[in-house]
Short mmCIF file of C-alpha atoms in Angstrom, two decimals:
data_model
loop_
_atom_site.label_atom_id
_atom_site.label_comp_id
_atom_site.label_asym_id
_atom_site.label_seq_id
_atom_site.Cartn_x
_atom_site.Cartn_y
_atom_site.Cartn_z
CA UNK A 1 44.80 125.63 15.97
CA UNK A 2 45.38 126.54 19.92
CA UNK A 3 48.43 129.48 20.61
CA UNK A 4 50.27 128.96 23.96
CA UNK A 5 52.84 130.13 26.41
CA UNK A 6 54.02 127.56 28.68
CA UNK A 7 55.58 129.99 31.12
CA UNK A 8 52.85 128.56 33.39
CA UNK A 9 52.55 125.53 34.22
CA UNK A 10 50.39 122.32 34.44
CA UNK A 11 50.85 119.97 37.85
CA UNK A 12 48.12 120.61 40.25
CA UNK A 13 48.08 119.68 44.25
CA UNK A 14 46.08 121.18 46.75
CA UNK A 15 45.23 122.14 50.14
CA UNK A 16 41.90 122.66 50.89
CA UNK A 17 40.17 125.46 53.21
CA UNK A 18 36.57 124.83 54.18
CA UNK A 19 33.52 127.36 53.91
CA UNK A 20 30.19 126.25 54.77
CA UNK A 21 26.76 127.38 52.92
CA UNK A 22 24.25 128.68 54.33
CA UNK A 23 21.29 125.75 53.59
CA UNK A 24 22.60 124.47 50.13
CA UNK A 25 25.92 122.78 51.82
CA UNK A 26 29.38 123.89 51.79
CA UNK A 27 32.19 124.48 49.62
CA UNK A 28 36.35 123.65 49.49
CA UNK A 29 39.12 126.49 48.36
CA UNK A 30 42.23 124.24 46.43
CA UNK A 31 44.67 126.22 46.92
CA UNK A 32 47.76 125.00 44.89
CA UNK A 33 50.00 123.26 47.39
CA UNK A 34 53.36 125.38 45.73
CA UNK A 35 51.85 128.43 45.06
CA UNK A 36 53.40 131.22 47.31
CA UNK A 37 50.33 131.69 49.31
CA UNK A 38 51.33 127.79 50.47
CA UNK A 39 52.63 127.34 53.77
CA UNK A 40 54.63 124.60 51.71
CA UNK A 41 56.75 126.12 48.97
CA UNK A 42 59.70 125.29 48.45
CA UNK A 43 61.50 128.20 46.23
CA UNK A 44 64.62 125.52 46.26
CA UNK A 45 62.99 122.90 43.96
CA UNK A 46 62.46 123.59 41.09
CA UNK A 47 59.25 122.69 38.62
CA UNK A 48 61.15 120.12 36.35
CA UNK A 49 61.87 118.12 39.83
CA UNK A 50 57.45 117.55 40.52
CA UNK A 51 57.30 117.24 36.98
CA UNK A 52 59.39 113.98 36.72
CA UNK A 53 58.38 113.19 40.65
CA UNK A 54 54.18 112.81 39.24
CA UNK A 55 55.17 111.15 35.75
CA UNK A 56 56.89 108.68 37.84
CA UNK A 57 53.37 108.25 40.12
CA UNK A 58 50.64 107.97 37.81
CA UNK A 59 52.83 105.09 36.36
CA UNK A 60 53.44 102.93 39.60
CA UNK A 61 50.16 103.97 39.64
CA UNK A 62 48.98 102.26 36.34
CA UNK A 63 50.44 98.97 37.79
CA UNK A 64 48.92 98.56 40.92
CA UNK A 65 46.49 97.12 38.60
CA UNK A 66 49.05 94.05 36.97
CA UNK A 67 47.38 92.40 40.02
CA UNK A 68 43.55 91.45 40.01
CA UNK A 69 41.51 92.98 43.07
CA UNK A 70 41.46 90.66 46.22
CA UNK A 71 37.65 90.86 47.87
CA UNK A 72 40.45 90.40 51.28
CA UNK A 73 41.47 94.01 51.28
CA UNK A 74 40.53 97.24 49.94
CA UNK A 75 42.01 98.47 46.87
CA UNK A 76 42.74 102.06 47.16
CA UNK A 77 46.26 104.05 46.25
CA UNK A 78 48.57 107.19 47.79
CA UNK A 79 50.02 109.37 45.73
CA UNK A 80 51.38 111.90 48.34
CA UNK A 81 53.31 114.47 47.01
CA UNK A 82 53.48 117.26 43.52
CA UNK A 83 50.12 116.46 41.59
CA UNK A 84 47.95 115.47 43.27
CA UNK A 85 45.58 118.17 45.82
CA UNK A 86 45.46 117.90 50.01
CA UNK A 87 42.53 118.46 52.42
CA UNK A 88 42.62 119.57 55.56
CA UNK A 89 40.12 118.14 57.80
CA UNK A 90 40.26 116.97 61.21
CA UNK A 91 39.92 113.86 63.49
CA UNK A 92 38.54 113.38 67.04
CA UNK A 93 37.94 115.81 70.02
CA UNK A 94 39.47 117.78 70.50
CA UNK A 95 40.30 117.57 67.48
CA UNK A 96 43.14 116.84 65.57
CA UNK A 97 44.15 118.62 61.83
CA UNK A 98 45.38 115.97 59.61
CA UNK A 99 46.19 116.89 55.11
CA UNK A 100 45.45 114.05 53.25
CA UNK A 101 44.98 113.32 49.49
CA UNK A 102 42.14 113.77 48.13
CA UNK A 103 41.43 111.00 45.48
CA UNK A 104 38.45 109.75 43.97
CA UNK A 105 39.89 106.33 42.96
CA UNK A 106 40.25 105.78 46.37
CA UNK A 107 37.09 104.28 48.88
CA UNK A 108 38.98 105.05 52.37
CA UNK A 109 39.63 107.83 54.66
CA UNK A 110 42.84 106.94 56.20
CA UNK A 111 46.10 108.54 58.07
CA UNK A 112 49.05 107.72 59.80
CA UNK A 113 48.23 106.48 63.17
CA UNK A 114 50.52 106.20 66.49
CA UNK A 115 51.78 103.93 67.90
CA UNK A 116 52.86 102.68 64.02
CA UNK A 117 55.78 99.90 63.42
CA UNK A 118 56.66 100.71 61.13
CA UNK A 119 56.08 104.34 59.86
CA UNK A 120 57.27 106.94 57.10
CA UNK A 121 58.36 109.29 57.40
CA UNK A 122 55.33 112.66 57.52
CA UNK A 123 56.80 115.74 58.89
CA UNK A 124 53.23 116.82 60.79
CA UNK A 125 52.18 115.62 63.63
CA UNK A 126 51.29 112.00 63.57
CA UNK A 127 47.81 111.30 64.89
CA UNK A 128 47.18 109.44 68.80
CA UNK A 129 43.90 108.23 68.97
CA UNK A 130 44.33 107.61 72.63
CA UNK A 131 44.24 111.32 73.03
CA UNK A 132 40.78 111.69 71.33
CA UNK A 133 37.64 111.01 73.37
CA UNK A 134 35.74 110.23 70.63
CA UNK A 135 37.91 107.17 68.84
CA UNK A 136 36.53 103.82 69.09
CA UNK A 137 37.94 100.56 67.09
CA UNK A 138 35.10 99.11 64.93
CA UNK A 139 34.86 95.11 65.72
CA UNK A 140 35.19 92.34 63.87
CA UNK A 141 31.17 91.41 63.88
CA UNK A 142 30.06 95.14 63.14
CA UNK A 143 28.14 95.38 59.73
CA UNK A 144 30.41 98.01 58.30
CA UNK A 145 33.74 95.39 59.36
CA UNK A 146 32.22 93.06 56.63
CA UNK A 147 31.25 96.06 53.65
CA UNK A 148 35.20 96.85 53.25
CA UNK A 149 36.51 93.98 52.77
CA UNK A 150 38.57 93.57 56.07
CA UNK A 151 41.29 91.10 55.95
CA UNK A 152 41.79 89.90 60.05
CA UNK A 153 40.62 90.33 62.75
CA UNK A 154 42.72 91.01 66.28
CA UNK A 155 42.60 90.45 70.22
CA UNK A 156 42.19 93.60 71.79
CA UNK A 157 41.41 92.80 75.29
CA UNK A 158 37.63 91.32 75.74
CA UNK A 159 37.47 92.13 72.22
CA UNK A 160 38.33 91.33 68.46
CA UNK A 161 38.93 95.22 66.86
CA UNK A 162 38.37 95.16 62.64
CA UNK A 163 41.57 95.08 60.62
CA UNK A 164 41.52 97.09 57.18
CA UNK A 165 44.80 96.49 54.73
CA UNK A 166 45.67 98.71 52.35
CA UNK A 167 48.42 97.10 48.93
CA UNK A 168 50.09 99.30 46.23
CA UNK A 169 51.18 98.55 43.35
CA UNK A 170 55.04 99.11 44.41
CA UNK A 171 54.95 96.37 47.38
CA UNK A 172 54.48 98.79 49.86
CA UNK A 173 51.07 98.45 52.16
CA UNK A 174 49.31 100.68 55.25
CA UNK A 175 46.94 98.67 57.76
CA UNK A 176 46.08 98.63 61.00
CA UNK A 177 42.46 99.71 63.22
CA UNK A 178 38.83 100.18 61.70
CA UNK A 179 37.60 103.10 63.44
CA UNK A 180 35.05 105.16 63.74
CA UNK A 181 36.17 109.61 65.51
CA UNK A 182 34.13 112.83 64.71
CA UNK A 183 35.58 114.16 61.33
CA UNK A 184 35.72 118.16 61.60
CA UNK A 185 35.72 120.19 58.53
CA UNK A 186 36.52 123.94 58.70
CA UNK A 187 37.95 127.34 57.53
CA UNK A 188 39.12 130.57 58.03
CA UNK A 189 36.19 132.06 58.89
CA UNK A 190 35.20 130.04 62.79
CA UNK A 191 32.94 127.87 60.78
CA UNK A 192 33.09 124.02 61.56
CA UNK A 193 30.66 120.95 61.16
CA UNK A 194 31.51 117.89 63.10
CA UNK A 195 30.59 114.53 60.75
CA UNK A 196 30.88 112.12 64.41
CA UNK A 197 31.56 108.37 64.55
CA UNK A 198 33.56 108.86 61.14
CA UNK A 199 34.19 105.69 59.59
CA UNK A 200 38.18 105.90 59.73
CA UNK A 201 41.35 103.49 59.18
CA UNK A 202 44.22 104.17 61.21
CA UNK A 203 47.10 103.20 60.47
CA UNK A 204 49.83 101.97 62.72
CA UNK A 205 51.58 99.34 60.04
CA UNK A 206 52.98 101.50 57.20
CA UNK A 207 55.85 100.35 54.27
CA UNK A 208 55.12 103.07 52.40
CA UNK A 209 58.29 104.83 50.50
CA UNK A 210 57.45 108.40 50.04
CA UNK A 211 57.51 111.44 53.08
CA UNK A 212 56.08 114.84 53.34
CA UNK A 213 53.38 116.61 55.12
CA UNK A 214 50.53 114.67 53.93
CA UNK A 215 49.14 111.13 56.00
CA UNK A 216 47.27 108.86 53.99
CA UNK A 217 44.01 109.79 51.90
CA UNK A 218 40.31 110.77 51.79
CA UNK A 219 38.63 108.83 48.67
CA UNK A 220 35.63 110.42 47.08
CA UNK A 221 35.30 107.26 45.33
CA UNK A 222 32.91 104.50 45.68
CA UNK A 223 32.49 102.47 48.06
CA UNK A 224 30.87 102.38 51.29
CA UNK A 225 32.64 104.48 53.68
CA UNK A 226 34.45 106.32 50.93
CA UNK A 227 33.88 110.33 51.99
CA UNK A 228 30.85 110.78 50.17
CA UNK A 229 29.36 108.30 50.62
CA UNK A 230 29.05 108.83 54.58
CA UNK A 231 27.77 112.21 54.69
CA UNK A 232 24.67 110.65 52.63
CA UNK A 233 22.01 112.50 53.12
CA UNK A 234 23.92 115.78 53.89
CA UNK A 235 25.61 116.33 50.49
CA UNK A 236 22.29 114.28 48.03
CA UNK A 237 24.76 111.87 46.26
CA UNK A 238 26.29 115.75 45.14
CA UNK A 239 30.63 116.70 45.08
CA UNK A 240 32.22 118.89 42.27
CA UNK A 241 35.67 120.95 41.47
CA UNK A 242 37.36 122.96 39.72
CA UNK A 243 40.42 122.28 39.25
CA UNK A 244 43.07 125.98 38.01
CA UNK A 245 45.59 126.20 35.40
CA UNK A 246 48.47 126.20 38.76
CA UNK A 247 52.36 127.37 39.10
CA UNK A 248 51.49 131.46 37.80
CA UNK A 249 52.79 132.99 40.47
CA UNK A 250 49.51 134.09 41.46
CA UNK A 251 47.47 133.55 44.43
CA UNK A 252 44.20 131.54 42.75
CA UNK A 253 41.89 129.38 44.00
CA UNK A 254 40.08 125.85 43.46
CA UNK A 255 37.21 124.86 44.76
CA UNK A 256 35.31 121.38 46.22
CA UNK A 257 32.31 121.54 46.93
CA UNK A 258 29.43 119.41 48.38
CA UNK A 259 25.52 119.34 48.18
CA UNK A 260 23.39 121.73 46.05
CA UNK A 261 26.55 123.95 45.92
CA UNK A 262 27.81 121.76 43.94
CA UNK A 263 24.89 121.72 40.82
CA UNK A 264 27.06 122.36 37.59
CA UNK A 265 24.02 123.92 35.04
CA UNK A 266 24.32 127.25 32.70
CA UNK A 267 25.77 127.23 29.35
CA UNK A 268 27.69 124.86 27.20
CA UNK A 269 27.65 121.92 29.94
CA UNK A 270 27.98 118.75 28.93
CA UNK A 271 26.33 115.61 31.06
CA UNK A 272 27.47 111.75 29.81
CA UNK A 273 25.68 108.59 32.19
CA UNK A 274 28.70 107.79 34.13
CA UNK A 275 28.12 104.02 36.41
CA UNK A 276 30.81 103.15 39.61
CA UNK A 277 31.74 99.73 39.56
CA UNK A 278 34.22 98.54 42.81
CA UNK A 279 35.85 101.86 43.31
CA UNK A 280 35.95 104.40 40.64
CA UNK A 281 33.63 106.37 38.86
CA UNK A 282 33.26 105.19 35.14
CA UNK A 283 32.61 106.79 31.90
CA UNK A 284 32.44 106.05 28.07
CA UNK A 285 34.72 107.49 25.75
CA UNK A 286 33.46 106.98 21.92
CA UNK A 287 35.88 108.46 20.16
CA UNK A 288 39.06 111.67 20.17
CA UNK A 289 38.83 114.04 16.92
CA UNK A 290 42.03 116.56 16.39
CA UNK A 291 41.10 118.59 13.70
CA UNK A 292 39.51 116.22 11.14
CA UNK A 293 40.35 112.65 11.82
CA UNK A 294 38.63 110.94 14.61
CA UNK A 295 40.38 108.37 16.58
CA UNK A 296 37.92 105.29 17.22
CA UNK A 297 38.07 104.40 21.02
CA UNK A 298 37.33 101.27 20.07
CA UNK A 299 35.90 97.52 20.98
CA UNK A 300 38.22 96.17 22.24
CA UNK A 301 38.55 98.66 25.27
CA UNK A 302 35.49 98.58 26.75
CA UNK A 303 34.34 96.35 30.00
CA UNK A 304 33.01 93.60 29.83
CA UNK A 305 29.82 94.60 31.65
CA UNK A 306 29.28 97.06 28.93
CA UNK A 307 29.11 100.08 31.12
CA UNK A 308 32.12 103.02 30.35
CA UNK A 309 35.57 102.42 29.29
CA UNK A 310 37.74 104.81 31.14
CA UNK A 311 37.73 106.03 35.00
CA UNK A 312 38.14 110.23 35.94
CA UNK A 313 40.18 110.09 38.61
CA UNK A 314 41.95 112.82 40.78
CA UNK A 315 44.45 111.66 41.71
CA UNK A 316 46.32 110.70 39.42
CA UNK A 317 48.46 113.26 37.04
CA UNK A 318 48.45 112.05 33.20
CA UNK A 319 46.33 110.52 31.01
CA UNK A 320 45.86 106.67 30.60
CA UNK A 321 44.83 104.86 27.45
CA UNK A 322 44.50 101.99 25.42
CA UNK A 323 47.65 100.96 24.09
CA UNK A 324 46.33 101.17 20.80
CA UNK A 325 43.96 104.49 21.05
CA UNK A 326 47.07 105.64 22.29
CA UNK A 327 49.87 105.12 19.33
CA UNK A 328 46.78 106.26 16.95
CA UNK A 329 45.64 109.93 18.70
CA UNK A 330 49.46 110.40 19.59
CA UNK A 331 50.39 110.23 15.73
CA UNK A 332 47.24 111.94 15.14
CA UNK A 333 48.14 114.63 17.33
CA UNK A 334 51.59 114.50 15.81
CA UNK A 335 50.03 115.90 12.70
CA UNK A 336 48.86 118.35 13.05
CA UNK A 337 52.35 120.28 14.49
CA UNK A 338 55.02 121.43 12.10
CA UNK A 339 57.71 120.92 14.42
CA UNK A 340 59.85 118.59 14.79
CA UNK A 341 59.96 115.74 17.39
CA UNK A 342 62.50 115.36 20.13
CA UNK A 343 63.32 112.85 23.38
CA UNK A 344 62.08 113.42 26.78
CA UNK A 345 64.44 114.18 29.22
CA UNK A 346 63.04 111.54 31.71
CA UNK A 347 62.00 109.40 28.88
CA UNK A 348 59.02 108.62 30.70
CA UNK A 349 56.78 110.77 27.41
CA UNK A 350 56.94 109.97 24.17
CA UNK A 351 55.59 112.40 22.11
CA UNK A 352 58.03 115.57 22.38
CA UNK A 353 58.68 118.90 21.60
CA UNK A 354 61.92 121.14 20.90
CA UNK A 355 60.23 125.30 22.73
CA UNK A 356 61.38 128.17 19.50
CA UNK A 357 62.92 130.89 21.61
CA UNK A 358 60.06 132.69 21.74
CA UNK A 359 57.77 131.01 24.31
CA UNK A 360 55.07 130.83 21.30
CA UNK A 361 54.27 126.54 20.45
CA UNK A 362 50.77 125.52 19.01
CA UNK A 363 49.65 122.48 19.47
CA UNK A 364 45.52 121.11 17.88
CA UNK A 365 42.80 121.15 20.49
CA UNK A 366 42.10 118.49 21.15
CA UNK A 367 38.08 116.75 21.82
CA UNK A 368 36.81 114.27 23.24
CA UNK A 369 33.61 112.53 21.76
CA UNK A 370 31.95 111.55 25.09
CA UNK A 371 29.05 109.81 25.37
CA UNK A 372 26.16 113.11 26.11
CA UNK A 373 28.09 116.07 24.86
CA UNK A 374 31.71 116.78 23.75
CA UNK A 375 34.17 118.27 25.26
CA UNK A 376 37.26 120.95 24.07
CA UNK A 377 40.86 119.97 26.01
CA UNK A 378 43.34 122.96 24.99
CA UNK A 379 47.02 122.51 25.65
CA UNK A 380 46.16 122.90 29.36
CA UNK A 381 44.67 119.96 28.98
CA UNK A 382 47.51 117.89 27.14
CA UNK A 383 50.93 118.80 26.94
CA UNK A 384 53.02 119.81 30.24
CA UNK A 385 56.45 121.29 29.99
CA UNK A 386 59.29 118.96 31.55
CA UNK A 387 62.76 121.24 31.00
CA UNK A 388 63.31 124.24 29.98
CA UNK A 389 63.29 124.06 26.54
CA UNK A 390 61.01 120.24 25.82
CA UNK A 391 56.96 119.91 26.20
CA UNK A 392 56.09 116.71 26.44
CA UNK A 393 52.37 115.30 25.22
CA UNK A 394 51.26 114.31 28.93
CA UNK A 395 49.14 111.61 27.98
CA UNK A 396 50.92 107.78 27.89
CA UNK A 397 49.99 103.98 27.01
CA UNK A 398 48.83 101.66 29.41
CA UNK A 399 48.13 97.82 29.16
CA UNK A 400 46.90 97.52 32.01
CA UNK A 401 42.67 96.53 32.93
CA UNK A 402 41.92 100.38 33.65
CA UNK A 403 42.35 103.36 31.70
CA UNK A 404 42.76 106.87 33.06
CA UNK A 405 41.57 109.87 32.63
CA UNK A 406 44.01 112.40 35.01
CA UNK A 407 43.93 115.34 36.22
CA UNK A 408 45.67 117.45 34.27
CA UNK A 409 43.01 116.63 31.02
CA UNK A 410 40.37 118.26 33.59
CA UNK A 411 41.73 121.49 34.41
CA UNK A 412 39.77 124.65 33.48
CA UNK A 413 36.39 122.11 33.38
CA UNK A 414 33.88 121.94 36.41
CA UNK A 415 33.31 118.65 36.76
CA UNK A 416 30.52 117.97 38.91
CA UNK A 417 29.62 114.40 40.71
CA UNK A 418 25.58 112.91 41.00
CA UNK A 419 25.32 110.12 41.81
CA UNK A 420 22.00 109.13 42.55
CA UNK A 421 21.07 110.31 39.05
CA UNK A 422 24.65 108.53 37.54
CA UNK A 423 25.76 110.74 35.73
CA UNK A 424 29.12 113.22 35.18
CA UNK A 425 28.53 116.87 33.92
CA UNK A 426 31.52 118.72 32.48
CA UNK A 427 31.55 123.14 31.71
CA UNK A 428 34.80 124.48 30.57
CA UNK A 429 34.99 127.64 32.07
CA UNK A 430 38.05 129.79 34.10
CA UNK A 431 37.84 128.41 37.55
CA UNK A 432 40.28 130.34 38.50
CA UNK A 433 36.83 132.64 38.78
CA UNK A 434 35.00 130.06 40.13
#
């Protein structure tokens, strides 16, 4: 049984500050979007408003799987506000800084571009490709156009340009030119690394229903034009991140690393097989344990291909499990907690409790039995405070075809992806000291 004080808030949304590691690749400092250090810190916004928004987005994201994958469009998602991560990068020559959501569940880098009709409300400048000397649209005849399943071709002078379309579960979309331009990653120390002819989606028709500083997404998922694939041999198909606790009131940072610097090693490392299919990175969870009670994941949750039963996703806040697995796990957790459960203020999470006046609450450690090893999830990973007096279990059932290990469950875990070796490595750690 673990004791925790719920003055700590556990939602994640980071800006990135990139620095080079000579001879090894490069790393990214992840700064919490709502920390006092962040330029987007909004003192008037309450923690509970951010929690409610993140929970809603997790549920909406799962709804995208109500429809089967189409071979005619790039399937992706965008979660632009609290609960996710922003990465600072630059596009074009001269470079224009863009803030994009870092997402392991997406396989394309896209941003809103001028002219756009309609446009979603973006509070930072919208990229104008006509000002970049290195921007070029991709013709329909190019192999790249076929590899990302472009929806159509449009006339552009004497040539036809490749079009992309990304659709979301709520019916909104982004559509525009599939193009190439120079991507630059820079740091506060002044160093920079540029990647010419990076494939991007330049969105000219955007009906998304959000607003904010971010412009589109930076896809770290599987696929021919994800950022990981495009960085290619320079990072050897390796990247890692370590997501620290949020809203502690201190200037802590987390890390996103690429290349050899992304290796996860040392005592306590658990390695599990990872398979890539379409966009996603799949893992296999065999069971959960709560105290002496074991909850099997179940054969009914295994995909037809047999390679994995849950995706790991940096862009979704909650962990989403099959209905039967969730029900059994919730019961096992509830049996270990002496307090009487209460209704969630938002009615979106089903296992909630009043917090004692002392602020001290005990929740069980949940052990995740991956193929290859076990990882313990502490209170930071499994419960979230949703009001001054109520905390809730940050897992939720889903009837969709894809189960998700969300980013709350990944806090204070060093998570390393080795795509060539088809391995994901996890090491419990204090991410603020990485």
